[in-house]
Coordinates of C-alpha atoms in Angstrom, one line a residue:
M1 CA 114.0 116.1 131.8
A2 CA 113.6 113.5 129.0
R3 CA 110.5 113.6 127.0
T4 CA 108.3 110.5 126.8
A5 CA 105.3 109.8 124.7
P6 CA 101.9 110.1 126.4
P7 CA 99.9 106.8 126.8
P8 CA 97.4 106.0 124.1
V9 CA 93.9 107.0 124.7
I10 CA 91.4 104.1 124.5
T11 CA 87.7 104.9 124.7
H12 CA 84.9 102.4 124.5
L13 CA 81.5 103.7 123.2
P14 CA 79.1 101.0 124.4
A15 CA 76.0 102.7 122.8
I16 CA 77.4 101.9 119.3
G17 CA 79.8 99.0 120.1
V18 CA 83.0 100.8 119.0
T19 CA 86.3 101.2 120.7
V20 CA 88.5 104.2 119.8
I21 CA 92.3 103.8 119.9
S22 CA 94.2 107.0 119.7
K23 CA 97.9 107.7 119.6
W24 CA 98.1 111.5 119.4
L25 CA 95.7 112.5 116.6
Y26 CA 95.9 109.1 114.9
N27 CA 92.6 107.3 115.4
C28 CA 91.9 103.6 114.9
Y29 CA 88.5 102.1 115.4
V30 CA 87.4 98.6 116.5
I31 CA 83.8 97.6 115.5
H32 CA 83.0 94.8 117.9
D33 CA 80.1 93.3 115.9
G34 CA 79.9 94.2 112.2
G35 CA 76.6 92.4 111.8
D36 CA 77.7 88.8 111.3
G37 CA 79.1 88.5 114.8
R38 CA 82.7 89.2 113.9
P39 CA 84.7 92.3 114.9
F40 CA 86.4 94.6 112.4
V41 CA 89.1 97.2 112.5
V42 CA 89.1 100.5 110.6
D43 CA 92.1 102.7 109.8
L44 CA 94.9 100.6 111.5
G45 CA 97.6 103.2 110.9
M46 CA 100.4 101.8 113.0
P47 CA 101.8 98.4 113.9
S48 CA 102.0 99.5 117.5
Q49 CA 98.2 99.9 117.5
L50 CA 97.7 96.2 116.9
P51 CA 98.4 95.1 120.5
L52 CA 96.0 97.7 121.6
V53 CA 93.4 96.4 119.2
A54 CA 94.0 92.9 120.5
D55 CA 93.5 94.1 124.1
A56 CA 90.2 95.9 123.2
L57 CA 89.0 92.7 121.5
R58 CA 89.9 90.5 124.5
A59 CA 88.0 92.9 126.7
H60 CA 84.9 91.9 124.6
G61 CA 85.5 88.2 124.4
S62 CA 87.5 87.9 121.1
D63 CA 91.0 88.4 119.8
A64 CA 92.8 89.7 116.7
A65 CA 92.5 86.3 115.1
D66 CA 88.7 86.7 115.1
L67 CA 88.8 89.9 113.0
G68 CA 86.5 89.6 110.1
A69 CA 88.5 92.2 108.1
A70 CA 90.4 95.5 108.2
V71 CA 89.0 98.5 106.3
A72 CA 90.9 101.7 105.4
T73 CA 89.0 104.9 104.6
H74 CA 91.9 105.9 102.3
G75 CA 95.5 105.0 101.5
H76 CA 97.6 107.5 103.3
A77 CA 100.2 105.8 105.5
D78 CA 98.6 106.9 108.8
H79 CA 95.5 104.9 107.9
V80 CA 97.1 101.7 106.5
G81 CA 100.5 101.4 108.1
G82 CA 99.5 98.6 110.5
L83 CA 97.9 96.4 107.8
P84 CA 101.0 94.4 106.7
T85 CA 101.7 93.4 110.3
L86 CA 98.1 92.4 110.9
R87 CA 97.9 90.5 107.6
D88 CA 101.2 88.7 108.3
A89 CA 100.1 87.7 111.8
H90 CA 96.5 86.6 111.1
G91 CA 95.8 86.6 107.4
T92 CA 93.1 89.2 107.9
A93 CA 91.1 90.2 104.9
V94 CA 91.7 93.8 103.8
H95 CA 89.3 96.1 102.0
L96 CA 90.5 99.3 100.3
P97 CA 88.9 102.2 98.3
H98 CA 88.7 101.5 94.6
A99 CA 90.4 104.7 93.7
I100 CA 93.7 103.4 95.0
S101 CA 93.7 100.7 92.3
E102 CA 93.3 103.4 89.7
M103 CA 96.2 105.3 91.2
R104 CA 98.3 102.2 91.0
D105 CA 97.5 101.5 87.4
G106 CA 98.0 105.1 86.3
T107 CA 94.4 105.9 85.3
R108 CA 94.1 108.3 88.2
A109 CA 96.6 111.0 89.2
L110 CA 98.5 111.0 92.5
R111 CA 97.5 114.2 94.3
P112 CA 98.8 114.4 97.9
P113 CA 98.1 117.5 100.0
G114 CA 101.0 119.9 100.2
L115 CA 102.6 121.3 103.3
R116 CA 100.6 124.5 103.2
A117 CA 97.4 122.4 103.2
V118 CA 98.7 120.3 106.1
A119 CA 99.3 123.5 108.1
E120 CA 95.6 124.2 108.0
I121 CA 94.9 121.4 110.5
L122 CA 97.3 122.6 113.2
P123 CA 94.4 123.3 115.6
V124 CA 93.5 119.6 115.4
M125 CA 97.1 118.6 116.0
A126 CA 97.1 120.8 119.1
S127 CA 94.0 119.3 120.6
Q128 CA 95.5 116.1 122.0
P129 CA 98.9 115.3 123.7
R130 CA 101.4 114.9 121.0
D131 CA 103.3 111.7 120.3
L132 CA 106.2 112.2 117.9
Q133 CA 107.1 108.5 118.2
A134 CA 103.8 107.8 116.5
T135 CA 104.6 110.1 113.6
K136 CA 108.1 108.6 113.3
E137 CA 106.5 105.1 113.2
I138 CA 104.1 106.2 110.4
G139 CA 107.1 107.6 108.5
G140 CA 108.7 104.2 108.6
T141 CA 105.6 102.4 107.4
M142 CA 105.4 104.7 104.3
K143 CA 108.3 102.8 102.8
E144 CA 106.1 99.7 102.7
I145 CA 102.5 100.7 102.3
G146 CA 100.4 103.7 101.3
W147 CA 100.6 106.3 98.5
D148 CA 102.1 109.7 98.0
G149 CA 103.2 111.8 95.1
K150 CA 105.8 109.2 94.1
G151 CA 103.6 106.2 93.8
V152 CA 101.4 103.5 95.4
R153 CA 103.0 100.9 97.6
L154 CA 101.0 97.7 98.4
P155 CA 102.9 94.7 99.7
F156 CA 99.8 92.5 99.1
E157 CA 96.7 92.5 97.0
P158 CA 93.6 93.5 99.0
D159 CA 90.7 91.2 99.2
S160 CA 88.4 93.7 97.6
W161 CA 88.3 97.2 96.2
R162 CA 85.3 99.0 97.5
A163 CA 83.3 101.4 95.3
D164 CA 80.7 104.0 96.3
G165 CA 77.7 102.4 97.9
A166 CA 79.2 99.0 98.0
P167 CA 78.4 96.8 100.9
L168 CA 81.3 95.5 103.0
P169 CA 81.6 91.8 103.5
G170 CA 80.6 91.0 107.1
L171 CA 79.4 94.6 107.7
P172 CA 75.9 94.4 106.1
D173 CA 74.6 97.6 107.7
W174 CA 77.7 99.8 106.9
Q175 CA 77.8 101.7 103.7
V176 CA 80.9 102.9 101.8
L177 CA 80.6 106.6 100.7
N178 CA 83.1 108.1 98.2
T179 CA 84.0 111.5 99.8
P180 CA 86.9 113.0 97.8
G181 CA 88.5 116.3 98.6
H182 CA 91.1 115.6 101.2
S183 CA 92.4 113.0 98.7
D184 CA 90.9 111.4 95.6
D185 CA 90.5 108.1 97.4
S186 CA 88.8 109.4 100.5
T187 CA 85.8 107.4 101.7
C188 CA 83.6 107.3 104.8
L189 CA 81.7 104.5 106.4
Y190 CA 78.1 105.2 107.5
H191 CA 76.0 103.1 109.8
A192 CA 72.4 104.3 109.6
P193 CA 71.0 102.1 112.5
T194 CA 73.2 103.9 115.0
R195 CA 73.6 107.1 113.0
T196 CA 77.4 106.7 113.1
L197 CA 79.9 108.1 110.6
L198 CA 83.5 106.9 110.5
S199 CA 84.6 109.9 108.5
G200 CA 88.3 109.2 107.8
D201 CA 89.8 112.5 106.8
A202 CA 86.8 113.9 105.1
V203 CA 85.7 115.4 108.4
L204 CA 87.9 116.1 111.3
S205 CA 87.0 117.6 114.7
V206 CA 88.0 120.7 116.5
E207 CA 86.6 122.5 119.6
G208 CA 83.9 119.9 120.0
R209 CA 82.6 120.2 116.5
G210 CA 83.0 118.5 113.2
W211 CA 85.2 120.3 110.7
F212 CA 85.1 119.5 107.0
N213 CA 88.8 119.0 106.3
P214 CA 90.6 122.2 105.1
E215 CA 93.6 120.0 104.2
H216 CA 92.5 119.0 100.7
V217 CA 93.7 118.6 97.2
D218 CA 90.5 119.7 95.5
G219 CA 88.2 122.4 96.8
R220 CA 85.4 121.7 94.3
L221 CA 85.3 118.0 95.3
S222 CA 85.5 119.0 99.0
A223 CA 82.4 121.2 98.6
Q224 CA 80.5 118.4 96.9
T225 CA 81.5 116.0 99.7
E226 CA 80.3 118.5 102.3
V227 CA 76.9 118.8 100.7
R228 CA 76.6 115.0 100.6
L229 CA 77.6 114.4 104.2
R230 CA 75.5 117.2 105.6
E231 CA 72.5 115.3 104.4
L232 CA 73.3 112.4 106.7
D233 CA 71.6 111.9 110.0
V234 CA 74.7 111.6 112.3
E235 CA 74.7 111.4 116.1
H236 CA 78.2 109.9 116.4
L237 CA 81.0 111.4 114.3
L238 CA 84.2 109.3 114.6
P239 CA 86.9 111.2 112.6
G240 CA 90.3 110.1 111.4
H241 CA 91.9 112.9 113.4
G242 CA 90.5 114.7 116.4
L243 CA 88.1 113.7 119.2
G244 CA 84.8 112.1 118.5
V245 CA 81.7 114.2 118.5
Q246 CA 78.3 113.0 119.8
G247 CA 75.0 114.8 119.7
T248 CA 72.0 115.6 117.6
D249 CA 72.5 117.1 114.1
V250 CA 76.3 116.7 114.3
M251 CA 76.8 117.4 110.6
G252 CA 74.6 120.5 110.7
H253 CA 76.8 122.0 113.4
A254 CA 80.0 121.1 111.7
L255 CA 82.4 123.8 110.4
C256 CA 82.6 124.2 106.6
F257 CA 86.1 123.4 105.2
A258 CA 86.4 127.1 104.3
E259 CA 85.7 128.1 107.9
R260 CA 88.2 128.3 110.8
P261 CA 87.8 127.5 114.5
R262 CA 87.6 130.3 117.0
E263 CA 91.3 129.7 118.0
H264 CA 92.6 129.6 114.5
S265 CA 96.1 131.1 114.9
K266 CA 98.5 128.7 113.2
L267 CA 101.4 130.1 115.3
K268 CA 99.6 129.6 118.6
A269 CA 98.6 126.1 117.5
L270 CA 102.2 125.3 116.5
V271 CA 103.5 126.5 119.8
R272 CA 101.0 124.2 121.6
V273 CA 102.0 121.2 119.4
L274 CA 105.7 121.7 120.0
G275 CA 105.5 122.6 123.7
N276 CA 102.6 122.3 126.1
H277 CA 101.5 118.8 124.9
A278 CA 104.8 117.0 125.2
G279 CA 105.0 114.4 127.9
R280 CA 107.9 114.7 130.4
R281 CA 109.7 112.3 132.6

């Protein structure tokens, strides 16, 4: 039987006005009202997510042309790969972390996670039906946008570089937090009124809990980020990878980046990724 990709998982969270669009472990978020009445998109990692974003917007009375902006938590291709398509189609403003500009001009080193670090998050990869077509699509976008150990690729100049604590235009109640560790440009977006954290790759989720990302380039910075984020009052954790986590004291219950989930066997997780979660036709 030929294998086919599973359908994307689209979940609307009416309590906080956010729609989650997931293709395998790659999460994109639509904020339907950023505070000035316009919707925003966060971590548009794939061009193929854009029609799904448009559908989600239409379901709430708007469309992609109404987007106030697109925000990326960091510059890895799976968080920025859909931005050129969006910008070409609608001229949407784009806001990126300031550290990417430093990487581009050579004042900050390029430090991508290695394969050994990536292997640490196999339990997250195994938690949702896999979609290798999504991974292939991201691999294609890496040639146009994003950064790795070889350089920074930006086919356009962003509308702003956002620093720690900086407000986001059109998102007055959302705060940018520098949260390095996974990468030097990692950021989160925090919304105090709804106790919502869009954590990018600073915090993932596994087994129904947050997990400070063990896939990191700097353990010292990861520890500092963990201390900072545990101080936040979070009831809605929306990670870059993994399922969302809702509840009281979400950060207090999160696993440390040095901890491992109960089912922590990399071999078993790899078997699940390669086998049981493949769609069939």
